Tab-separated table of C-alpha atoms in Angstrom:
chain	number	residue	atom	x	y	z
A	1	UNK	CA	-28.796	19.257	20.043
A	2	UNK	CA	-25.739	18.687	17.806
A	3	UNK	CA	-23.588	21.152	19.562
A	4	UNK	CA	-24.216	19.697	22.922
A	5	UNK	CA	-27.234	21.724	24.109
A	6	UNK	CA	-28.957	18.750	25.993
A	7	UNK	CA	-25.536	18.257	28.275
A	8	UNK	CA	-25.190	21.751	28.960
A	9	UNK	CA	-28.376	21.369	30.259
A	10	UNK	CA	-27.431	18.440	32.285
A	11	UNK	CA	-24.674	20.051	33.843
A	12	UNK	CA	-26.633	23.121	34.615
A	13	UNK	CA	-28.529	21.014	36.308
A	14	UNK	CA	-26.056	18.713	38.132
A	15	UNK	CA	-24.565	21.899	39.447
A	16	UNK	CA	-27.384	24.015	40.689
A	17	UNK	CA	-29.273	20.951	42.016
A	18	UNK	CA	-30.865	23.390	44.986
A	19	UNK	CA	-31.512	25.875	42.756
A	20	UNK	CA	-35.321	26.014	41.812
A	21	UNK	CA	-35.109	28.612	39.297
A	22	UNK	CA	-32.133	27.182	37.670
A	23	UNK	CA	-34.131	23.724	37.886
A	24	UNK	CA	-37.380	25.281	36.394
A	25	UNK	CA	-35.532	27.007	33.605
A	26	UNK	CA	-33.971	23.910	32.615
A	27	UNK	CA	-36.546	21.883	32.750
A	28	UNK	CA	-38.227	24.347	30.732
A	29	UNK	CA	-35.375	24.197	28.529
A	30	UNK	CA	-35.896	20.197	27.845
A	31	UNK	CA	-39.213	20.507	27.292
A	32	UNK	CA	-38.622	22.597	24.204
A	33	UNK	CA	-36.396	20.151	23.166
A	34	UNK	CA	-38.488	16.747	23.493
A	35	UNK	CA	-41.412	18.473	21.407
A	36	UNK	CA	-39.743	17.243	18.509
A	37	UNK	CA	-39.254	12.924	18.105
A	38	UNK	CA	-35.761	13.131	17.357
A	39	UNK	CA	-34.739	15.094	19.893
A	40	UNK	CA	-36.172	13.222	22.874
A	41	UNK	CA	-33.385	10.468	22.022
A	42	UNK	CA	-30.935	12.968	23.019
A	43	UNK	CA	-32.942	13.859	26.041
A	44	UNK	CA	-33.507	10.673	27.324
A	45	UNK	CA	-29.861	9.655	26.738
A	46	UNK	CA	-27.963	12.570	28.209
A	47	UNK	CA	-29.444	11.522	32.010
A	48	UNK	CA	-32.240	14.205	32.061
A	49	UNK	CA	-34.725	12.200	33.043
A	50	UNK	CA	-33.091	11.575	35.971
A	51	UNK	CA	-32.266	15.431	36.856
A	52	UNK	CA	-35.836	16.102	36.064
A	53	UNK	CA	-37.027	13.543	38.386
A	54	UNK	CA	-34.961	14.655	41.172
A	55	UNK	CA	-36.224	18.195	40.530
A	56	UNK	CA	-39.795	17.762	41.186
A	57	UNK	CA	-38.980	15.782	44.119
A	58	UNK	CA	-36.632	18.421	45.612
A	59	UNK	CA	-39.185	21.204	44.671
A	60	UNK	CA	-42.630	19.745	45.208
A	61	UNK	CA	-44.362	23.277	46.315
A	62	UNK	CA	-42.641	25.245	42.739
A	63	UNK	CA	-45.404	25.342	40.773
A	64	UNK	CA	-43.756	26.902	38.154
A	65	UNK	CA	-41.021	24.046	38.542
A	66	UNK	CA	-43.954	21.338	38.402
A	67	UNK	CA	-45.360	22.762	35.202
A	68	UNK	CA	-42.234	22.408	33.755
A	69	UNK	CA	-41.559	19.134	33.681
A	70	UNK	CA	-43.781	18.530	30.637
A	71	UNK	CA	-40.985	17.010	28.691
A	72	UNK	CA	-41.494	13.913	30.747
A	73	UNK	CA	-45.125	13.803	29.160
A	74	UNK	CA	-43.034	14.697	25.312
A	75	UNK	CA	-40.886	11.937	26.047
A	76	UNK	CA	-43.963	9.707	26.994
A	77	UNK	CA	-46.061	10.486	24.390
A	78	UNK	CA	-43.548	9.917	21.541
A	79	UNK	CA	-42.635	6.467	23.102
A	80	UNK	CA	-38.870	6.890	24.561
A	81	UNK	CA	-40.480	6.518	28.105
């Protein structure tokens, strides 16, 4: 997180938008990330929640990309959502 992790992420994101795998792997990525309370912070305020959104949206038969989205729940569950 303190060396810019989350924003790669985001850009990753922002530029493979049509990319499942790229989508999944990311979002895979965040969810990692948000399993800790301090870290969601970061998550929420770097835009992912956004990207992540627009993923499952854009990919609503990727299973694998569904599953991934957990970190919405991490964010939920520690109360940045």
């Amino acid at each position: 997180i303190e060396l810019g992790g989350v924003d790669l992420i985001v850009i990753a994101m922002k530029n493979h938008s049509l990319d499942p795998n790229v989508q999944r792997d990311a979002c895979n990525a965040l969810e990692m990330l948000t399993n800790e309370n301090e870290q969601c912070a970061a998550v929420a305020e770097g835009g992912a929640i956004y990207l992540i959104m627009g993923a499952m949206k854009n990919f609503p038969t990727q299973a694998p990309l569904q599953c991934a989205v957990c970190s919405v729940r991490n964010l939920v569950e520690h109360g940045v959502l």
